[in-house]
């Protein structure tokens, strides 16, 4: 079953945790980027996660209505059909949803899956993210408690971001400063509010200096060793080894050493968006520059249909993004580890 059932998704995450690897979580905004992600997973023989942000869902909903729920549901339904042709297992996830968009995105999608589960079907999405990093931790966790209960009832895993990730993601912006590091106290309060699985499984996007977007080496100080401090402190208090399933946000530009340390400390999911966007667009730009007189009707000429045909440059874009997904699977050690 190419789209993971709730049971299979839990198995995927358990395997990653035990095996010290993580799944690339690839943001998609179209059927074409979806195919690129699936192709990359298949070529790497890696299972993975496909995710749609609020901005991605709005784009998918069409510029006439920009309806996020319509866009997310449509691509998820499409994924359930086309993923059957790829010999890997993927989970569908929604990325960063701040408080002001919950009623227009995550809550309606939870309701869609709740209806499906009530009819004996599987949920449409396997996990959803609540990004309360712009709220106080108390308000963030109060909303997380509500959403976790709804998610668990619909056999869905919740992802929570308890402290800020720097940079900008779909209009949510955080400064790059000392607040980008989750403290042990933050982790204690999270465990007290959400439990450690007994109230429903959740993924934790803890901050260790992460920044969304593009940055050059030296501009951001990542401290993935911080995740070990959080695991050990909460594990000691609750008598549980490595209690958290961590998510690595803002991973573009990270070094191999930083990624390896994060994996050793419990990261099971790493988001990729900026790098895959560039990998998709770069071959298109190259094609347009190399064939400008074909894609444009220069000086009254007629151009060349086979150069401006979207299928021509679209195939290049798919291949470029798929290659970056393969690279991510290798970096995250998920390559060659697909479910049989």
mmCIF file with all atom_site columns, C-alpha atoms in Angstrom, residues 102-261:
data_model
loop_
_atom_site.group_PDB
_atom_site.id
_atom_site.type_symbol
_atom_site.label_atom_id
_atom_site.label_alt_id
_atom_site.label_comp_id
_atom_site.label_asym_id
_atom_site.label_entity_id
_atom_site.label_seq_id
_atom_site.pdbx_PDB_ins_code
_atom_site.Cartn_x
_atom_site.Cartn_y
_atom_site.Cartn_z
_atom_site.occupancy
_atom_site.B_iso_or_equiv
_atom_site.pdbx_formal_charge
_atom_site.auth_seq_id
_atom_site.auth_comp_id
_atom_site.auth_asym_id
_atom_site.auth_atom_id
_atom_site.pdbx_PDB_model_num
ATOM 1   C CA . UNK A 1 102 ? -6.155  26.457 11.860 1.00 0.00 ? 102 UNK A CA 1
ATOM 2   C CA . UNK A 1 103 ? -9.852  26.984 11.128 1.00 0.00 ? 103 UNK A CA 1
ATOM 3   C CA . UNK A 1 104 ? -9.182  27.234 7.403  1.00 0.00 ? 104 UNK A CA 1
ATOM 4   C CA . UNK A 1 105 ? -6.758  24.342 7.123  1.00 0.00 ? 105 UNK A CA 1
ATOM 5   C CA . UNK A 1 106 ? -5.912  21.755 9.782  1.00 0.00 ? 106 UNK A CA 1
ATOM 6   C CA . UNK A 1 107 ? -9.236  21.601 11.609 1.00 0.00 ? 107 UNK A CA 1
ATOM 7   C CA . UNK A 1 108 ? -11.287 21.009 8.415  1.00 0.00 ? 108 UNK A CA 1
ATOM 8   C CA . UNK A 1 109 ? -8.762  18.414 7.249  1.00 0.00 ? 109 UNK A CA 1
ATOM 9   C CA . UNK A 1 110 ? -8.991  16.629 10.592 1.00 0.00 ? 110 UNK A CA 1
ATOM 10  C CA . UNK A 1 111 ? -12.767 16.569 10.110 1.00 0.00 ? 111 UNK A CA 1
ATOM 11  C CA . UNK A 1 112 ? -12.355 15.039 6.628  1.00 0.00 ? 112 UNK A CA 1
ATOM 12  C CA . UNK A 1 113 ? -10.239 12.232 8.043  1.00 0.00 ? 113 UNK A CA 1
ATOM 13  C CA . UNK A 1 114 ? -12.546 11.742 11.041 1.00 0.00 ? 114 UNK A CA 1
ATOM 14  C CA . UNK A 1 115 ? -15.432 11.150 8.628  1.00 0.00 ? 115 UNK A CA 1
ATOM 15  C CA . UNK A 1 116 ? -13.363 8.647  6.662  1.00 0.00 ? 116 UNK A CA 1
ATOM 16  C CA . UNK A 1 117 ? -12.345 6.760  9.800  1.00 0.00 ? 117 UNK A CA 1
ATOM 17  C CA . UNK A 1 118 ? -15.949 6.672  11.021 1.00 0.00 ? 118 UNK A CA 1
ATOM 18  C CA . UNK A 1 119 ? -16.801 4.847  7.774  1.00 0.00 ? 119 UNK A CA 1
ATOM 19  C CA . UNK A 1 120 ? -14.055 2.298  8.343  1.00 0.00 ? 120 UNK A CA 1
ATOM 20  C CA . UNK A 1 121 ? -11.593 3.951  5.948  1.00 0.00 ? 121 UNK A CA 1
ATOM 21  C CA . UNK A 1 122 ? -8.093  5.278  6.568  1.00 0.00 ? 122 UNK A CA 1
ATOM 22  C CA . UNK A 1 123 ? -7.485  9.000  7.179  1.00 0.00 ? 123 UNK A CA 1
ATOM 23  C CA . UNK A 1 124 ? -6.716  11.117 4.133  1.00 0.00 ? 124 UNK A CA 1
ATOM 24  C CA . UNK A 1 125 ? -3.525  12.508 5.698  1.00 0.00 ? 125 UNK A CA 1
ATOM 25  C CA . UNK A 1 126 ? -1.329  10.583 8.087  1.00 0.00 ? 126 UNK A CA 1
ATOM 26  C CA . UNK A 1 127 ? -0.099  13.592 10.059 1.00 0.00 ? 127 UNK A CA 1
ATOM 27  C CA . UNK A 1 128 ? -0.711  17.301 10.469 1.00 0.00 ? 128 UNK A CA 1
ATOM 28  C CA . UNK A 1 129 ? 1.477   20.054 11.879 1.00 0.00 ? 129 UNK A CA 1
ATOM 29  C CA . UNK A 1 130 ? 0.419   22.694 14.380 1.00 0.00 ? 130 UNK A CA 1
ATOM 30  C CA . UNK A 1 131 ? 2.917   25.548 14.418 1.00 0.00 ? 131 UNK A CA 1
ATOM 31  C CA . UNK A 1 132 ? 2.323   27.474 17.608 1.00 0.00 ? 132 UNK A CA 1
ATOM 32  C CA . UNK A 1 133 ? 5.845   28.846 17.775 1.00 0.00 ? 133 UNK A CA 1
ATOM 33  C CA . UNK A 1 134 ? 4.570   32.420 17.503 1.00 0.00 ? 134 UNK A CA 1
ATOM 34  C CA . UNK A 1 135 ? 2.380   31.928 20.597 1.00 0.00 ? 135 UNK A CA 1
ATOM 35  C CA . UNK A 1 136 ? 3.334   31.695 24.251 1.00 0.00 ? 136 UNK A CA 1
ATOM 36  C CA . UNK A 1 137 ? 4.301   28.139 25.172 1.00 0.00 ? 137 UNK A CA 1
ATOM 37  C CA . UNK A 1 138 ? 1.251   27.885 27.442 1.00 0.00 ? 138 UNK A CA 1
ATOM 38  C CA . UNK A 1 139 ? -1.150  28.811 24.622 1.00 0.00 ? 139 UNK A CA 1
ATOM 39  C CA . UNK A 1 140 ? 0.797   26.692 22.151 1.00 0.00 ? 140 UNK A CA 1
ATOM 40  C CA . UNK A 1 141 ? 0.488   23.576 24.319 1.00 0.00 ? 141 UNK A CA 1
ATOM 41  C CA . UNK A 1 142 ? -3.175  24.214 25.177 1.00 0.00 ? 142 UNK A CA 1
ATOM 42  C CA . UNK A 1 143 ? -4.063  24.218 21.487 1.00 0.00 ? 143 UNK A CA 1
ATOM 43  C CA . UNK A 1 144 ? -1.766  21.235 20.930 1.00 0.00 ? 144 UNK A CA 1
ATOM 44  C CA . UNK A 1 145 ? -3.694  19.258 23.564 1.00 0.00 ? 145 UNK A CA 1
ATOM 45  C CA . UNK A 1 146 ? -6.971  19.910 21.752 1.00 0.00 ? 146 UNK A CA 1
ATOM 46  C CA . UNK A 1 147 ? -5.548  19.027 18.345 1.00 0.00 ? 147 UNK A CA 1
ATOM 47  C CA . UNK A 1 148 ? -3.746  15.940 19.637 1.00 0.00 ? 148 UNK A CA 1
ATOM 48  C CA . UNK A 1 149 ? -7.011  14.509 20.969 1.00 0.00 ? 149 UNK A CA 1
ATOM 49  C CA . UNK A 1 150 ? -8.737  15.121 17.625 1.00 0.00 ? 150 UNK A CA 1
ATOM 50  C CA . UNK A 1 151 ? -5.800  13.709 15.684 1.00 0.00 ? 151 UNK A CA 1
ATOM 51  C CA . UNK A 1 152 ? -5.583  10.571 17.803 1.00 0.00 ? 152 UNK A CA 1
ATOM 52  C CA . UNK A 1 153 ? -9.308  9.957  17.343 1.00 0.00 ? 153 UNK A CA 1
ATOM 53  C CA . UNK A 1 154 ? -8.780  10.107 13.557 1.00 0.00 ? 154 UNK A CA 1
ATOM 54  C CA . UNK A 1 155 ? -5.694  7.826  13.703 1.00 0.00 ? 155 UNK A CA 1
ATOM 55  C CA . UNK A 1 156 ? -3.445  10.766 12.780 1.00 0.00 ? 156 UNK A CA 1
ATOM 56  C CA . UNK A 1 157 ? -0.102  11.816 14.223 1.00 0.00 ? 157 UNK A CA 1
ATOM 57  C CA . UNK A 1 158 ? 0.324   15.464 15.232 1.00 0.00 ? 158 UNK A CA 1
ATOM 58  C CA . UNK A 1 159 ? 3.507   17.445 14.737 1.00 0.00 ? 159 UNK A CA 1
ATOM 59  C CA . UNK A 1 160 ? 4.082   20.345 17.109 1.00 0.00 ? 160 UNK A CA 1
ATOM 60  C CA . UNK A 1 161 ? 6.639   23.150 17.005 1.00 0.00 ? 161 UNK A CA 1
ATOM 61  C CA . UNK A 1 162 ? 7.139   24.399 20.548 1.00 0.00 ? 162 UNK A CA 1
ATOM 62  C CA . UNK A 1 163 ? 9.807   27.050 19.973 1.00 0.00 ? 163 UNK A CA 1
ATOM 63  C CA . UNK A 1 164 ? 10.660  29.205 16.947 1.00 0.00 ? 164 UNK A CA 1
ATOM 64  C CA . UNK A 1 165 ? 12.533  28.231 13.828 1.00 0.00 ? 165 UNK A CA 1
ATOM 65  C CA . UNK A 1 166 ? 14.223  31.283 12.360 1.00 0.00 ? 166 UNK A CA 1
ATOM 66  C CA . UNK A 1 167 ? 13.662  32.777 8.940  1.00 0.00 ? 167 UNK A CA 1
ATOM 67  C CA . UNK A 1 168 ? 10.402  32.822 7.002  1.00 0.00 ? 168 UNK A CA 1
ATOM 68  C CA . UNK A 1 169 ? 7.976   30.055 6.081  1.00 0.00 ? 169 UNK A CA 1
ATOM 69  C CA . UNK A 1 170 ? 4.692   30.923 4.355  1.00 0.00 ? 170 UNK A CA 1
ATOM 70  C CA . UNK A 1 171 ? 4.467   34.325 6.012  1.00 0.00 ? 171 UNK A CA 1
ATOM 71  C CA . UNK A 1 172 ? 5.498   33.247 9.528  1.00 0.00 ? 172 UNK A CA 1
ATOM 72  C CA . UNK A 1 173 ? 8.763   34.994 10.375 1.00 0.00 ? 173 UNK A CA 1
ATOM 73  C CA . UNK A 1 174 ? 11.115  34.631 13.345 1.00 0.00 ? 174 UNK A CA 1
ATOM 74  C CA . UNK A 1 175 ? 14.336  36.491 14.010 1.00 0.00 ? 175 UNK A CA 1
ATOM 75  C CA . UNK A 1 176 ? 17.636  34.626 14.139 1.00 0.00 ? 176 UNK A CA 1
ATOM 76  C CA . UNK A 1 177 ? 18.556  34.956 17.820 1.00 0.00 ? 177 UNK A CA 1
ATOM 77  C CA . UNK A 1 178 ? 19.050  33.037 21.084 1.00 0.00 ? 178 UNK A CA 1
ATOM 78  C CA . UNK A 1 179 ? 15.363  32.083 21.232 1.00 0.00 ? 179 UNK A CA 1
ATOM 79  C CA . UNK A 1 180 ? 16.013  29.500 18.507 1.00 0.00 ? 180 UNK A CA 1
ATOM 80  C CA . UNK A 1 181 ? 17.101  26.924 21.084 1.00 0.00 ? 181 UNK A CA 1
ATOM 81  C CA . UNK A 1 182 ? 14.588  24.765 22.957 1.00 0.00 ? 182 UNK A CA 1
ATOM 82  C CA . UNK A 1 183 ? 15.344  24.442 26.672 1.00 0.00 ? 183 UNK A CA 1
ATOM 83  C CA . UNK A 1 184 ? 14.937  21.445 28.941 1.00 0.00 ? 184 UNK A CA 1
ATOM 84  C CA . UNK A 1 185 ? 12.170  23.343 30.719 1.00 0.00 ? 185 UNK A CA 1
ATOM 85  C CA . UNK A 1 186 ? 10.340  23.733 27.386 1.00 0.00 ? 186 UNK A CA 1
ATOM 86  C CA . UNK A 1 187 ? 10.603  19.977 26.890 1.00 0.00 ? 187 UNK A CA 1
ATOM 87  C CA . UNK A 1 188 ? 9.394   19.265 30.440 1.00 0.00 ? 188 UNK A CA 1
ATOM 88  C CA . UNK A 1 189 ? 6.315   21.425 29.930 1.00 0.00 ? 189 UNK A CA 1
ATOM 89  C CA . UNK A 1 190 ? 5.641   19.696 26.601 1.00 0.00 ? 190 UNK A CA 1
ATOM 90  C CA . UNK A 1 191 ? 5.803   16.225 28.167 1.00 0.00 ? 191 UNK A CA 1
ATOM 91  C CA . UNK A 1 192 ? 3.564   17.350 31.018 1.00 0.00 ? 192 UNK A CA 1
ATOM 92  C CA . UNK A 1 193 ? 0.950   18.739 28.626 1.00 0.00 ? 193 UNK A CA 1
ATOM 93  C CA . UNK A 1 194 ? 1.017   16.180 25.819 1.00 0.00 ? 194 UNK A CA 1
ATOM 94  C CA . UNK A 1 195 ? 2.360   13.073 27.524 1.00 0.00 ? 195 UNK A CA 1
ATOM 95  C CA . UNK A 1 196 ? 4.778   10.754 25.786 1.00 0.00 ? 196 UNK A CA 1
ATOM 96  C CA . UNK A 1 197 ? 2.419   8.857  23.529 1.00 0.00 ? 197 UNK A CA 1
ATOM 97  C CA . UNK A 1 198 ? -0.361  7.823  25.881 1.00 0.00 ? 198 UNK A CA 1
ATOM 98  C CA . UNK A 1 199 ? -2.537  10.749 24.718 1.00 0.00 ? 199 UNK A CA 1
ATOM 99  C CA . UNK A 1 200 ? -1.644  10.179 21.069 1.00 0.00 ? 200 UNK A CA 1
ATOM 100 C CA . UNK A 1 201 ? 1.605   10.099 19.158 1.00 0.00 ? 201 UNK A CA 1
ATOM 101 C CA . UNK A 1 202 ? 3.235   13.367 18.195 1.00 0.00 ? 202 UNK A CA 1
ATOM 102 C CA . UNK A 1 203 ? 6.380   14.514 16.433 1.00 0.00 ? 203 UNK A CA 1
ATOM 103 C CA . UNK A 1 204 ? 8.336   17.300 18.104 1.00 0.00 ? 204 UNK A CA 1
ATOM 104 C CA . UNK A 1 205 ? 9.952   20.105 16.125 1.00 0.00 ? 205 UNK A CA 1
ATOM 105 C CA . UNK A 1 206 ? 12.398  21.308 18.755 1.00 0.00 ? 206 UNK A CA 1
ATOM 106 C CA . UNK A 1 207 ? 14.672  24.229 17.918 1.00 0.00 ? 207 UNK A CA 1
ATOM 107 C CA . UNK A 1 208 ? 18.435  23.897 17.889 1.00 0.00 ? 208 UNK A CA 1
ATOM 108 C CA . UNK A 1 209 ? 19.269  27.005 15.869 1.00 0.00 ? 209 UNK A CA 1
ATOM 109 C CA . UNK A 1 210 ? 17.257  26.026 12.808 1.00 0.00 ? 210 UNK A CA 1
ATOM 110 C CA . UNK A 1 211 ? 16.477  28.623 10.143 1.00 0.00 ? 211 UNK A CA 1
ATOM 111 C CA . UNK A 1 212 ? 14.139  28.304 7.193  1.00 0.00 ? 212 UNK A CA 1
ATOM 112 C CA . UNK A 1 213 ? 15.368  29.311 3.769  1.00 0.00 ? 213 UNK A CA 1
ATOM 113 C CA . UNK A 1 214 ? 18.851  29.690 2.337  1.00 0.00 ? 214 UNK A CA 1
ATOM 114 C CA . UNK A 1 215 ? 21.872  30.562 4.429  1.00 0.00 ? 215 UNK A CA 1
ATOM 115 C CA . UNK A 1 216 ? 25.618  30.393 4.011  1.00 0.00 ? 216 UNK A CA 1
ATOM 116 C CA . UNK A 1 217 ? 27.855  28.409 6.374  1.00 0.00 ? 217 UNK A CA 1
ATOM 117 C CA . UNK A 1 218 ? 28.647  30.436 9.498  1.00 0.00 ? 218 UNK A CA 1
ATOM 118 C CA . UNK A 1 219 ? 25.463  32.528 9.406  1.00 0.00 ? 219 UNK A CA 1
ATOM 119 C CA . UNK A 1 220 ? 23.540  29.999 11.491 1.00 0.00 ? 220 UNK A CA 1
ATOM 120 C CA . UNK A 1 221 ? 24.795  28.082 14.524 1.00 0.00 ? 221 UNK A CA 1
ATOM 121 C CA . UNK A 1 222 ? 23.130  24.688 14.665 1.00 0.00 ? 222 UNK A CA 1
ATOM 122 C CA . UNK A 1 223 ? 23.438  22.726 17.906 1.00 0.00 ? 223 UNK A CA 1
ATOM 123 C CA . UNK A 1 224 ? 21.966  19.281 17.171 1.00 0.00 ? 224 UNK A CA 1
ATOM 124 C CA . UNK A 1 225 ? 23.669  17.982 20.315 1.00 0.00 ? 225 UNK A CA 1
ATOM 125 C CA . UNK A 1 226 ? 20.983  19.930 22.200 1.00 0.00 ? 226 UNK A CA 1
ATOM 126 C CA . UNK A 1 227 ? 18.500  17.222 21.192 1.00 0.00 ? 227 UNK A CA 1
ATOM 127 C CA . UNK A 1 228 ? 20.474  14.709 23.273 1.00 0.00 ? 228 UNK A CA 1
ATOM 128 C CA . UNK A 1 229 ? 20.097  16.956 26.332 1.00 0.00 ? 229 UNK A CA 1
ATOM 129 C CA . UNK A 1 230 ? 16.325  17.028 25.835 1.00 0.00 ? 230 UNK A CA 1
ATOM 130 C CA . UNK A 1 231 ? 16.074  13.256 25.300 1.00 0.00 ? 231 UNK A CA 1
ATOM 131 C CA . UNK A 1 232 ? 18.172  12.470 28.355 1.00 0.00 ? 232 UNK A CA 1
ATOM 132 C CA . UNK A 1 233 ? 16.500  14.951 30.701 1.00 0.00 ? 233 UNK A CA 1
ATOM 133 C CA . UNK A 1 234 ? 12.948  13.858 29.899 1.00 0.00 ? 234 UNK A CA 1
ATOM 134 C CA . UNK A 1 235 ? 13.961  10.208 29.581 1.00 0.00 ? 235 UNK A CA 1
ATOM 135 C CA . UNK A 1 236 ? 15.430  10.257 33.085 1.00 0.00 ? 236 UNK A CA 1
ATOM 136 C CA . UNK A 1 237 ? 12.351  11.930 34.538 1.00 0.00 ? 237 UNK A CA 1
ATOM 137 C CA . UNK A 1 238 ? 9.918   9.485  32.927 1.00 0.00 ? 238 UNK A CA 1
ATOM 138 C CA . UNK A 1 239 ? 12.085  6.373  32.845 1.00 0.00 ? 239 UNK A CA 1
ATOM 139 C CA . UNK A 1 240 ? 11.922  6.140  29.054 1.00 0.00 ? 240 UNK A CA 1
ATOM 140 C CA . UNK A 1 241 ? 14.838  5.988  26.628 1.00 0.00 ? 241 UNK A CA 1
ATOM 141 C CA . UNK A 1 242 ? 14.770  8.653  23.891 1.00 0.00 ? 242 UNK A CA 1
ATOM 142 C CA . UNK A 1 243 ? 11.138  9.643  24.491 1.00 0.00 ? 243 UNK A CA 1
ATOM 143 C CA . UNK A 1 244 ? 10.841  12.191 21.665 1.00 0.00 ? 244 UNK A CA 1
ATOM 144 C CA . UNK A 1 245 ? 10.462  11.712 17.902 1.00 0.00 ? 245 UNK A CA 1
ATOM 145 C CA . UNK A 1 246 ? 12.198  14.842 16.645 1.00 0.00 ? 246 UNK A CA 1
ATOM 146 C CA . UNK A 1 247 ? 11.735  16.763 13.387 1.00 0.00 ? 247 UNK A CA 1
ATOM 147 C CA . UNK A 1 248 ? 14.559  18.744 11.753 1.00 0.00 ? 248 UNK A CA 1
ATOM 148 C CA . UNK A 1 249 ? 13.218  22.010 10.303 1.00 0.00 ? 249 UNK A CA 1
ATOM 149 C CA . UNK A 1 250 ? 15.259  24.513 8.326  1.00 0.00 ? 250 UNK A CA 1
ATOM 150 C CA . UNK A 1 251 ? 17.640  21.831 7.084  1.00 0.00 ? 251 UNK A CA 1
ATOM 151 C CA . UNK A 1 252 ? 18.720  23.486 3.834  1.00 0.00 ? 252 UNK A CA 1
ATOM 152 C CA . UNK A 1 253 ? 22.465  24.109 3.873  1.00 0.00 ? 253 UNK A CA 1
ATOM 153 C CA . UNK A 1 254 ? 23.149  21.845 6.853  1.00 0.00 ? 254 UNK A CA 1
ATOM 154 C CA . UNK A 1 255 ? 26.456  19.993 6.961  1.00 0.00 ? 255 UNK A CA 1
ATOM 155 C CA . UNK A 1 256 ? 26.726  16.217 6.846  1.00 0.00 ? 256 UNK A CA 1
ATOM 156 C CA . UNK A 1 257 ? 28.066  16.255 10.413 1.00 0.00 ? 257 UNK A CA 1
ATOM 157 C CA . UNK A 1 258 ? 25.114  18.277 11.718 1.00 0.00 ? 258 UNK A CA 1
ATOM 158 C CA . UNK A 1 259 ? 22.662  15.939 10.044 1.00 0.00 ? 259 UNK A CA 1
ATOM 159 C CA . UNK A 1 260 ? 24.444  12.849 11.397 1.00 0.00 ? 260 UNK A CA 1
ATOM 160 C CA . UNK A 1 261 ? 24.362  14.225 14.945 1.00 0.00 ? 261 UNK A CA 1
#
